[in-house]
């Protein structure tokens, strides 16, 4: 294998080599190297992003077809890199405020990004598993990165134990699929799985259960509220953004490319977890008082809406999923920028009631946060409305009418808890104002707010990119 033939996987190599170089820098310079390592990690992500954008459009298969670089994988890699970069930018002021100089954070984020990039390019069961495990092992570490904090350590342990269980289920499903088809490549499975045998269906159920855990879909969502609440806020922001996007990409690729002939079987699984996630996300968030727990249930609901687009198994539906995950990424990063900015002299506050009267003490932050919450609720003309519009439209076109109706009703219920926060911000009596927002956090909030509010002005580039990426799966 020559160096030229490795060009399609150059972005992944840059991330891994960059992470190793920064690890050496951190080890030899000690905790003082944290700002330098953070800047280096952002530079690595920026270089990788440029390399991905410059890749030729034609799909390329690598390593005997186990990795593919196509429009679909490039689209999701760009989203993953943006999510990781935003999380790193927001984390720097947070760590310095909390006297947590952990240079390892940026390095572990880079390693998890490498895992996610392998996931979205996976074309067989082994590369799928390698990508998932590289991502997951990194996430277990950063969930518990604040070692002195009991909640953070507990979050890491819960995530690790449940994650190990989900990996076992995923591997068991993969072994059944291999046993009943005689191949591990997605194309080979699609050719062999012309009629559904009972063993193959069991394999699909276990495989999808493992993937549902990674996107935190019901009934594999148990870890999400505890881990989101316990992990440090920048870590939660990263969890809610990049890994969700990568796992949803893998879910779509596995379903569409491996089992096209037996779509009816896997569609039933997807419809069930979509409905369960939307309903639980809408109702369970109503009683929450901690904003990070509320965002956990909100993310479970949003995964349900994204799966509505996957259920029909059409190019329009997959395109809807891509648009949904792009908009979800922007809305989530903006909301977490506001949560990181909820800081007073006594430290971080996470209770929703602490936002009371924010419109009078910090009107700019209040306006953008309200816009992001309206968008998460799916209120037009904000970006979140179009995200739901595209997935519901795909469901209706695919004759999944009940799914679309339940999705709309769940949106209405979910709107209640977003609007309740807006009421607290604008109507309740003010409490003490927060400390000024750090400039990097303000930059993330401004960009995500601008995207969310102004998306309707010119949605064409994102829609065209999503359509092209979705077509490459079919």
Short mmCIF file of C-alpha atoms in Angstrom, two decimals:
data_model
loop_
_atom_site.label_atom_id
_atom_site.label_comp_id
_atom_site.label_asym_id
_atom_site.label_seq_id
_atom_site.Cartn_x
_atom_site.Cartn_y
_atom_site.Cartn_z
CA UNK A 1 0.00 0.00 0.00
CA UNK A 2 1.51 3.31 -1.13
CA UNK A 3 1.16 6.72 0.52
CA UNK A 4 -0.93 7.93 -2.43
CA UNK A 5 -3.47 5.14 -1.91
CA UNK A 6 -3.97 6.32 1.70
CA UNK A 7 -5.14 9.80 0.58
CA UNK A 8 -8.89 9.06 1.11
CA UNK A 9 -8.26 8.31 4.82
CA UNK A 10 -5.80 11.21 5.26
CA UNK A 11 -8.30 13.18 7.47
CA UNK A 12 -8.53 10.26 9.94
CA UNK A 13 -4.73 9.87 9.95
CA UNK A 14 -4.28 13.61 10.62
CA UNK A 15 -6.63 13.42 13.64
CA UNK A 16 -4.88 10.34 15.10
CA UNK A 17 -1.31 11.56 14.48
CA UNK A 18 -2.29 15.02 15.79
CA UNK A 19 -3.74 13.47 18.98
CA UNK A 20 -0.53 11.44 19.55
CA UNK A 21 1.71 14.49 18.99
CA UNK A 22 -0.36 16.60 21.41
CA UNK A 23 -0.26 13.77 23.96
CA UNK A 24 3.56 13.82 23.84
CA UNK A 25 3.53 17.61 24.22
CA UNK A 26 1.22 17.38 27.24
CA UNK A 27 3.20 14.58 28.89
CA UNK A 28 6.54 16.42 28.64
CA UNK A 29 5.28 19.94 29.47
CA UNK A 30 2.77 18.94 32.18
CA UNK A 31 -0.46 20.76 33.12
CA UNK A 32 0.99 24.11 31.94
CA UNK A 33 0.61 22.88 28.36
CA UNK A 34 -3.24 22.91 28.52
CA UNK A 35 -3.79 26.15 26.46
CA UNK A 36 -1.23 24.99 23.89
CA UNK A 37 -2.82 21.53 23.57
CA UNK A 38 -6.30 23.09 23.23
CA UNK A 39 -5.07 25.38 20.43
CA UNK A 40 -3.31 22.43 18.76
CA UNK A 41 -6.47 20.30 18.90
CA UNK A 42 -8.50 23.08 17.24
CA UNK A 43 -5.81 23.42 14.55
CA UNK A 44 -5.95 19.63 13.91
CA UNK A 45 -9.77 19.80 13.56
CA UNK A 46 -9.50 22.80 11.18
CA UNK A 47 -6.90 21.07 8.96
CA UNK A 48 -9.03 17.89 8.90
CA UNK A 49 -12.11 19.90 7.90
CA UNK A 50 -10.22 21.49 4.98
CA UNK A 51 -8.94 18.05 3.83
CA UNK A 52 -12.50 16.62 3.88
CA UNK A 53 -13.95 19.54 1.93
CA UNK A 54 -11.17 19.18 -0.69
CA UNK A 55 -11.76 15.43 -1.25
CA UNK A 56 -13.02 14.43 -4.73
CA UNK A 57 -16.75 13.78 -5.07
CA UNK A 58 -16.49 10.21 -6.41
CA UNK A 59 -16.92 7.46 -3.76
CA UNK A 60 -13.73 5.54 -2.87
CA UNK A 61 -13.55 2.14 -1.13
CA UNK A 62 -10.59 1.35 1.12
CA UNK A 63 -9.17 -1.75 2.86
CA UNK A 64 -11.07 -4.32 0.83
CA UNK A 65 -14.35 -2.40 1.01
CA UNK A 66 -14.47 -2.10 4.81
CA UNK A 67 -14.23 1.72 4.67
CA UNK A 68 -15.95 3.96 2.13
CA UNK A 69 -15.42 7.67 1.54
CA UNK A 70 -18.56 9.04 -0.14
CA UNK A 71 -20.78 12.13 -0.03
CA UNK A 72 -22.73 10.68 2.93
CA UNK A 73 -19.64 10.13 5.11
CA UNK A 74 -18.13 13.52 4.17
CA UNK A 75 -21.34 15.34 5.11
CA UNK A 76 -21.40 13.76 8.57
CA UNK A 77 -17.64 14.16 9.12
CA UNK A 78 -18.03 17.92 8.61
CA UNK A 79 -20.83 17.99 11.22
CA UNK A 80 -18.76 15.92 13.68
CA UNK A 81 -15.74 18.24 13.32
CA UNK A 82 -17.89 21.36 13.79
CA UNK A 83 -19.51 19.85 16.90
CA UNK A 84 -16.15 18.82 18.40
CA UNK A 85 -14.52 22.19 17.64
CA UNK A 86 -17.42 24.12 19.22
CA UNK A 87 -17.27 21.90 22.33
CA UNK A 88 -13.50 22.52 22.64
CA UNK A 89 -13.91 26.28 22.19
CA UNK A 90 -16.57 26.41 24.93
CA UNK A 91 -14.60 24.15 27.26
CA UNK A 92 -11.46 26.33 27.58
CA UNK A 93 -13.02 29.11 29.74
CA UNK A 94 -14.98 26.51 31.75
CA UNK A 95 -11.85 24.53 32.72
CA UNK A 96 -9.90 27.68 33.65
CA UNK A 97 -12.81 28.98 35.79
CA UNK A 98 -12.99 25.65 37.62
CA UNK A 99 -9.20 25.35 38.00
CA UNK A 100 -9.32 22.08 36.05
CA UNK A 101 -6.26 22.19 33.82
CA UNK A 102 -6.69 18.84 32.10
CA UNK A 103 -4.76 18.82 28.81
CA UNK A 104 -6.04 15.25 28.30
CA UNK A 105 -9.56 16.52 27.51
CA UNK A 106 -8.66 17.89 24.05
CA UNK A 107 -6.66 14.76 23.19
CA UNK A 108 -9.45 12.37 24.20
CA UNK A 109 -11.94 14.46 22.19
CA UNK A 110 -9.67 14.07 19.13
CA UNK A 111 -9.48 10.30 19.62
CA UNK A 112 -13.28 10.06 19.92
CA UNK A 113 -13.58 12.15 16.72
CA UNK A 114 -11.32 9.62 14.95
CA UNK A 115 -13.68 6.85 16.11
CA UNK A 116 -16.72 8.76 14.85
CA UNK A 117 -15.08 9.33 11.45
CA UNK A 118 -14.45 5.57 11.15
CA UNK A 119 -18.09 4.93 12.17
CA UNK A 120 -19.62 7.09 9.44
CA UNK A 121 -17.34 5.50 6.80
CA UNK A 122 -17.85 1.90 7.98
CA UNK A 123 -18.93 -0.57 5.30
CA UNK A 124 -18.70 -3.80 7.29
CA UNK A 125 -19.45 -5.09 10.79
CA UNK A 126 -15.81 -5.03 11.96
CA UNK A 127 -15.05 -1.41 10.98
CA UNK A 128 -18.46 -0.48 12.48
CA UNK A 129 -17.45 -2.02 15.80
CA UNK A 130 -13.93 -0.55 15.77
CA UNK A 131 -15.33 2.94 15.20
CA UNK A 132 -17.97 2.60 17.93
CA UNK A 133 -15.47 1.30 20.50
CA UNK A 134 -12.83 3.97 19.80
CA UNK A 135 -15.53 6.63 20.23
CA UNK A 136 -17.12 5.01 23.30
CA UNK A 137 -13.90 4.36 25.25
CA UNK A 138 -12.96 8.03 24.81
CA UNK A 139 -16.42 9.17 25.96
CA UNK A 140 -16.28 7.00 29.12
CA UNK A 141 -13.03 8.77 30.06
CA UNK A 142 -14.22 12.35 29.55
CA UNK A 143 -17.54 11.73 31.36
CA UNK A 144 -15.47 11.12 34.52
CA UNK A 145 -12.71 13.67 33.78
CA UNK A 146 -13.49 15.75 36.91
CA UNK A 147 -12.11 13.09 39.23
CA UNK A 148 -12.67 15.10 42.44
CA UNK A 149 -16.38 15.46 41.67
CA UNK A 150 -18.51 12.52 42.82
CA UNK A 151 -21.25 13.23 40.23
CA UNK A 152 -18.76 13.22 37.35
CA UNK A 153 -17.16 9.94 38.49
CA UNK A 154 -20.60 8.38 38.91
CA UNK A 155 -21.63 9.55 35.42
CA UNK A 156 -18.52 7.96 33.90
CA UNK A 157 -19.11 4.66 35.73
CA UNK A 158 -22.81 4.47 34.77
CA UNK A 159 -21.99 5.23 31.15
CA UNK A 160 -19.20 2.63 31.11
CA UNK A 161 -21.26 -0.20 32.63
CA UNK A 162 -24.30 0.38 30.39
CA UNK A 163 -22.06 1.02 27.38
CA UNK A 164 -20.32 -2.33 27.90
CA UNK A 165 -23.75 -4.01 27.99
CA UNK A 166 -24.79 -2.31 24.74
CA UNK A 167 -21.50 -3.30 23.05
CA UNK A 168 -22.19 -6.93 24.01
CA UNK A 169 -25.68 -6.74 22.47
CA UNK A 170 -24.29 -5.14 19.32
CA UNK A 171 -21.59 -7.81 18.97
CA UNK A 172 -24.11 -10.60 19.56
CA UNK A 173 -26.34 -9.14 16.83
CA UNK A 174 -23.36 -8.81 14.47
CA UNK A 175 -22.34 -12.45 15.09
CA UNK A 176 -25.89 -13.66 14.35
CA UNK A 177 -26.01 -11.61 11.14
CA UNK A 178 -22.63 -13.01 10.09
CA UNK A 179 -23.76 -16.55 10.97
CA UNK A 180 -26.94 -16.36 8.89
CA UNK A 181 -25.50 -14.47 5.88
CA UNK A 182 -21.91 -15.75 5.82
CA UNK A 183 -20.42 -12.26 5.30
CA UNK A 184 -19.56 -9.14 7.30
CA UNK A 185 -19.71 -6.54 4.48
CA UNK A 186 -22.91 -4.50 4.24
CA UNK A 187 -23.15 -5.15 0.47
CA UNK A 188 -22.70 -8.89 1.02
CA UNK A 189 -25.33 -8.92 3.77
CA UNK A 190 -27.75 -7.08 1.46
CA UNK A 191 -27.16 -9.70 -1.27
CA UNK A 192 -27.56 -12.65 1.14
CA UNK A 193 -30.55 -11.30 3.12
CA UNK A 194 -33.17 -11.64 0.39
CA UNK A 195 -35.70 -13.32 2.69
CA UNK A 196 -35.90 -12.84 6.46
CA UNK A 197 -34.95 -15.89 8.53
CA UNK A 198 -35.74 -15.88 12.24
CA UNK A 199 -32.02 -15.88 13.16
CA UNK A 200 -31.30 -12.90 10.93
CA UNK A 201 -34.20 -10.94 12.44
CA UNK A 202 -32.84 -11.67 15.94
CA UNK A 203 -29.47 -10.39 14.74
CA UNK A 204 -31.02 -7.17 13.40
CA UNK A 205 -32.88 -6.62 16.70
CA UNK A 206 -29.68 -6.96 18.77
CA UNK A 207 -27.64 -4.84 16.33
CA UNK A 208 -30.26 -2.08 16.34
CA UNK A 209 -30.48 -2.28 20.15
CA UNK A 210 -26.73 -1.55 20.35
CA UNK A 211 -27.09 1.36 17.90
CA UNK A 212 -30.18 2.69 19.76
CA UNK A 213 -28.05 2.90 22.92
CA UNK A 214 -25.49 5.06 21.11
CA UNK A 215 -28.17 7.53 19.93
CA UNK A 216 -29.93 7.23 23.36
CA UNK A 217 -33.26 6.13 21.89
CA UNK A 218 -35.95 4.60 24.14
CA UNK A 219 -35.79 1.96 25.67
CA UNK A 220 -31.97 2.27 25.78
CA UNK A 221 -31.96 5.84 27.10
CA UNK A 222 -31.53 5.12 30.84
CA UNK A 223 -27.97 6.48 31.02
CA UNK A 224 -28.70 9.81 29.31
CA UNK A 225 -30.23 12.02 32.07
CA UNK A 226 -27.73 10.88 34.74
CA UNK A 227 -24.68 11.21 32.50
CA UNK A 228 -25.78 14.59 31.10
CA UNK A 229 -26.36 15.94 34.62
CA UNK A 230 -23.24 14.43 36.21
CA UNK A 231 -20.61 15.14 33.54
CA UNK A 232 -19.00 18.64 33.40
CA UNK A 233 -21.09 20.95 31.18
CA UNK A 234 -18.64 21.16 28.18
CA UNK A 235 -18.49 17.34 28.18
CA UNK A 236 -22.30 17.19 28.15
CA UNK A 237 -22.33 19.67 25.25
CA UNK A 238 -19.94 17.41 23.32
CA UNK A 239 -22.03 14.29 24.15
CA UNK A 240 -25.21 15.97 22.94
CA UNK A 241 -23.63 17.10 19.66
CA UNK A 242 -20.96 15.05 17.85
CA UNK A 243 -21.48 11.43 19.08
CA UNK A 244 -25.26 11.71 18.48
CA UNK A 245 -24.64 12.82 14.89
CA UNK A 246 -22.11 10.02 14.24
CA UNK A 247 -24.33 7.29 15.71
CA UNK A 248 -27.35 8.49 13.68
CA UNK A 249 -25.21 8.38 10.51
CA UNK A 250 -24.17 4.80 11.28
CA UNK A 251 -27.79 3.84 12.04
CA UNK A 252 -28.91 5.18 8.64
CA UNK A 253 -26.07 3.52 6.71
CA UNK A 254 -26.57 0.11 8.35
CA UNK A 255 -30.36 0.13 7.85
CA UNK A 256 -30.35 1.37 4.25
CA UNK A 257 -27.31 -0.44 2.78
CA UNK A 258 -27.40 -3.78 4.68
CA UNK A 259 -31.09 -4.70 4.69
CA UNK A 260 -32.83 -3.16 1.65
CA UNK A 261 -34.68 -6.38 0.76
CA UNK A 262 -36.11 -6.87 4.26
CA UNK A 263 -36.97 -3.24 4.99
CA UNK A 264 -40.36 -4.18 6.44
CA UNK A 265 -38.66 -6.03 9.32
CA UNK A 266 -36.30 -3.25 10.44
CA UNK A 267 -38.87 -0.51 9.79
CA UNK A 268 -41.02 -1.96 12.60
CA UNK A 269 -38.08 -1.60 15.03
CA UNK A 270 -37.35 1.97 13.89
CA UNK A 271 -41.02 3.00 14.09
CA UNK A 272 -41.30 1.60 17.63
CA UNK A 273 -38.18 3.33 18.99
CA UNK A 274 -39.08 6.58 17.16
CA UNK A 275 -42.55 6.72 18.75
CA UNK A 276 -41.25 5.67 22.20
CA UNK A 277 -38.44 8.28 22.07
CA UNK A 278 -40.72 11.13 20.94
CA UNK A 279 -43.36 10.37 23.58
CA UNK A 280 -40.93 9.84 26.46
CA UNK A 281 -38.89 12.90 25.46
CA UNK A 282 -42.05 15.02 25.45
CA UNK A 283 -43.55 13.87 28.76
CA UNK A 284 -40.49 13.07 30.92
CA UNK A 285 -38.97 16.54 30.46
CA UNK A 286 -42.02 18.35 31.87
CA UNK A 287 -41.13 17.79 35.54
CA UNK A 288 -37.40 18.54 35.24
CA UNK A 289 -35.85 21.37 37.29
CA UNK A 290 -32.23 20.85 36.21
CA UNK A 291 -31.57 22.30 32.75
CA UNK A 292 -29.01 19.60 31.82
CA UNK A 293 -31.50 16.81 32.66
CA UNK A 294 -34.12 18.67 30.63
CA UNK A 295 -31.71 18.80 27.66
CA UNK A 296 -31.12 15.05 28.07
CA UNK A 297 -34.84 14.28 27.67
CA UNK A 298 -35.03 16.87 24.89
CA UNK A 299 -32.22 15.06 23.03
CA UNK A 300 -34.05 11.71 23.44
CA UNK A 301 -37.13 13.32 21.85
CA UNK A 302 -35.08 14.80 18.99
CA UNK A 303 -33.54 11.39 18.22
CA UNK A 304 -37.13 10.12 17.89
CA UNK A 305 -37.94 12.86 15.36
CA UNK A 306 -34.78 12.09 13.36
CA UNK A 307 -35.73 8.38 13.27
CA UNK A 308 -39.11 9.38 11.77
CA UNK A 309 -37.12 10.34 8.66
CA UNK A 310 -35.25 7.01 8.63
CA UNK A 311 -38.41 4.85 8.98
CA UNK A 312 -39.62 5.11 5.32
CA UNK A 313 -36.18 3.97 4.10
CA UNK A 314 -36.27 6.41 1.16
CA UNK A 315 -33.72 8.92 -0.17
CA UNK A 316 -36.10 11.75 0.83
CA UNK A 317 -36.28 10.35 4.35
CA UNK A 318 -32.49 10.00 4.72
CA UNK A 319 -32.07 13.54 3.37
CA UNK A 320 -34.53 14.67 6.07
CA UNK A 321 -32.38 12.92 8.73
CA UNK A 322 -29.26 14.73 7.48
CA UNK A 323 -30.98 18.13 7.55
CA UNK A 324 -32.44 17.35 10.99
CA UNK A 325 -29.07 16.39 12.51
CA UNK A 326 -27.39 19.51 11.06
CA UNK A 327 -29.99 21.84 12.58
CA UNK A 328 -30.10 19.84 15.83
CA UNK A 329 -26.31 20.27 16.15
CA UNK A 330 -26.55 24.07 15.84
CA UNK A 331 -29.48 24.38 18.28
CA UNK A 332 -27.85 22.11 20.88
CA UNK A 333 -24.46 23.85 20.81
CA UNK A 334 -26.13 27.25 21.21
CA UNK A 335 -28.26 26.08 24.14
CA UNK A 336 -25.24 24.58 25.90
CA UNK A 337 -23.31 27.83 25.37
CA UNK A 338 -26.04 29.49 27.46
CA UNK A 339 -25.88 26.72 30.08
CA UNK A 340 -22.07 27.17 30.38
CA UNK A 341 -22.68 30.93 30.81
CA UNK A 342 -25.01 30.29 33.80
CA UNK A 343 -22.27 31.21 36.28
CA UNK A 344 -22.18 33.37 39.39
CA UNK A 345 -19.49 33.99 42.01
CA UNK A 346 -20.52 30.78 43.78
CA UNK A 347 -19.84 28.74 40.61
CA UNK A 348 -22.08 27.12 37.98
CA UNK A 349 -25.85 26.99 38.47
CA UNK A 350 -28.01 24.43 36.65
CA UNK A 351 -31.54 25.03 38.00
CA UNK A 352 -33.98 26.35 35.40
CA UNK A 353 -35.42 28.79 37.99
CA UNK A 354 -32.02 30.58 38.08
CA UNK A 355 -32.82 31.95 34.58
CA UNK A 356 -35.66 34.07 36.07
CA UNK A 357 -35.79 37.59 34.66
CA UNK A 358 -32.76 37.02 32.38
CA UNK A 359 -34.40 39.29 29.78
CA UNK A 360 -33.95 42.28 32.13
CA UNK A 361 -30.42 41.50 33.33
CA UNK A 362 -28.84 40.14 30.11
CA UNK A 363 -31.26 40.85 27.22
CA UNK A 364 -28.97 39.67 24.37
CA UNK A 365 -28.36 36.23 25.92
CA UNK A 366 -32.08 35.99 26.79
CA UNK A 367 -33.13 36.76 23.19
CA UNK A 368 -30.83 34.15 21.59
CA UNK A 369 -31.70 31.50 24.22
CA UNK A 370 -35.43 32.13 23.68
CA UNK A 371 -34.94 31.81 19.89
CA UNK A 372 -33.07 28.52 20.35
CA UNK A 373 -35.81 27.18 22.65
CA UNK A 374 -38.55 28.19 20.17
CA UNK A 375 -36.52 26.44 17.46
CA UNK A 376 -36.13 23.26 19.57
CA UNK A 377 -39.92 23.34 19.98
CA UNK A 378 -40.27 23.50 16.17
CA UNK A 379 -41.93 26.92 15.90
CA UNK A 380 -41.75 28.62 12.46
CA UNK A 381 -39.88 30.35 10.86
CA UNK A 382 -36.91 29.11 12.91
CA UNK A 383 -34.60 26.30 11.74
CA UNK A 384 -36.13 23.69 14.08
CA UNK A 385 -39.47 23.99 12.27
CA UNK A 386 -37.85 23.08 8.92
CA UNK A 387 -35.98 20.16 10.54
CA UNK A 388 -39.26 18.61 11.65
CA UNK A 389 -41.02 19.58 8.42
CA UNK A 390 -38.56 17.57 6.27
CA UNK A 391 -38.75 14.37 8.38
CA UNK A 392 -42.56 14.50 8.74
CA UNK A 393 -42.89 15.14 4.99
CA UNK A 394 -40.78 12.03 4.28
CA UNK A 395 -42.96 9.99 6.67
CA UNK A 396 -46.15 11.16 4.92
CA UNK A 397 -44.67 10.43 1.46
CA UNK A 398 -43.74 6.93 2.69
CA UNK A 399 -47.36 6.44 3.94
CA UNK A 400 -46.28 6.39 7.62
CA UNK A 401 -49.22 8.61 8.53
CA UNK A 402 -49.62 7.44 12.16
CA UNK A 403 -45.92 8.05 12.82
CA UNK A 404 -46.16 11.60 11.46
CA UNK A 405 -49.31 12.37 13.49
CA UNK A 406 -47.75 11.06 16.73
CA UNK A 407 -44.64 13.13 15.95
CA UNK A 408 -46.69 16.33 15.55
CA UNK A 409 -48.62 15.64 18.79
CA UNK A 410 -45.37 14.94 20.69
CA UNK A 411 -44.00 18.25 19.35
CA UNK A 412 -47.01 20.07 20.79
CA UNK A 413 -46.49 18.47 24.23
CA UNK A 414 -42.73 19.13 24.05
CA UNK A 415 -43.35 22.80 23.25
CA UNK A 416 -44.74 23.22 26.79
CA UNK A 417 -41.44 22.77 28.63
CA UNK A 418 -39.47 24.94 26.19
CA UNK A 419 -42.07 27.72 26.44
CA UNK A 420 -42.05 27.40 30.24
CA UNK A 421 -38.33 28.36 30.22
CA UNK A 422 -39.11 31.33 27.94
CA UNK A 423 -41.81 32.38 30.44
CA UNK A 424 -39.28 32.19 33.30
CA UNK A 425 -36.77 34.27 31.29
CA UNK A 426 -39.20 37.02 30.25
CA UNK A 427 -41.95 37.19 32.93
CA UNK A 428 -40.54 36.04 36.31
CA UNK A 429 -38.86 38.48 38.71
CA UNK A 430 -35.09 38.70 38.11
CA UNK A 431 -32.60 36.94 40.36
CA UNK A 432 -28.91 37.95 40.56
CA UNK A 433 -27.29 38.42 37.15
CA UNK A 434 -24.76 35.94 35.78
CA UNK A 435 -21.07 36.76 35.34
CA UNK A 436 -20.19 38.12 31.87
CA UNK A 437 -20.15 35.44 29.17
CA UNK A 438 -16.60 34.44 28.09
CA UNK A 439 -15.83 35.56 24.52
CA UNK A 440 -15.33 32.02 23.04
CA UNK A 441 -18.70 30.91 24.48
CA UNK A 442 -20.36 34.10 23.16
CA UNK A 443 -18.91 33.38 19.68
CA UNK A 444 -20.45 29.86 19.62
CA UNK A 445 -23.77 31.27 20.88
CA UNK A 446 -23.77 34.03 18.23
CA UNK A 447 -23.03 31.65 15.32
CA UNK A 448 -25.56 29.00 16.34
CA UNK A 449 -28.18 31.68 17.08
CA UNK A 450 -27.61 33.35 13.70
CA UNK A 451 -27.88 29.99 11.88
CA UNK A 452 -31.07 29.05 13.74
CA UNK A 453 -32.82 32.41 13.25
CA UNK A 454 -31.72 33.08 9.64
CA UNK A 455 -31.88 29.53 8.22
CA UNK A 456 -35.20 30.19 6.45
CA UNK A 457 -33.61 33.02 4.40
CA UNK A 458 -31.38 30.65 2.39
CA UNK A 459 -31.80 26.93 3.22
CA UNK A 460 -30.81 25.77 -0.30
CA UNK A 461 -27.10 24.90 0.27
CA UNK A 462 -27.80 22.60 3.24
CA UNK A 463 -30.78 20.96 1.51
CA UNK A 464 -28.78 20.37 -1.69
CA UNK A 465 -25.82 18.91 0.24
CA UNK A 466 -28.15 16.64 2.24
CA UNK A 467 -29.92 15.43 -0.92
CA UNK A 468 -26.59 14.62 -2.63
CA UNK A 469 -25.30 12.82 0.49
CA UNK A 470 -28.51 10.79 0.89
CA UNK A 471 -28.49 9.71 -2.78
CA UNK A 472 -24.99 8.22 -2.35
CA UNK A 473 -26.49 5.54 -0.04
CA UNK A 474 -28.91 4.26 -2.70
#
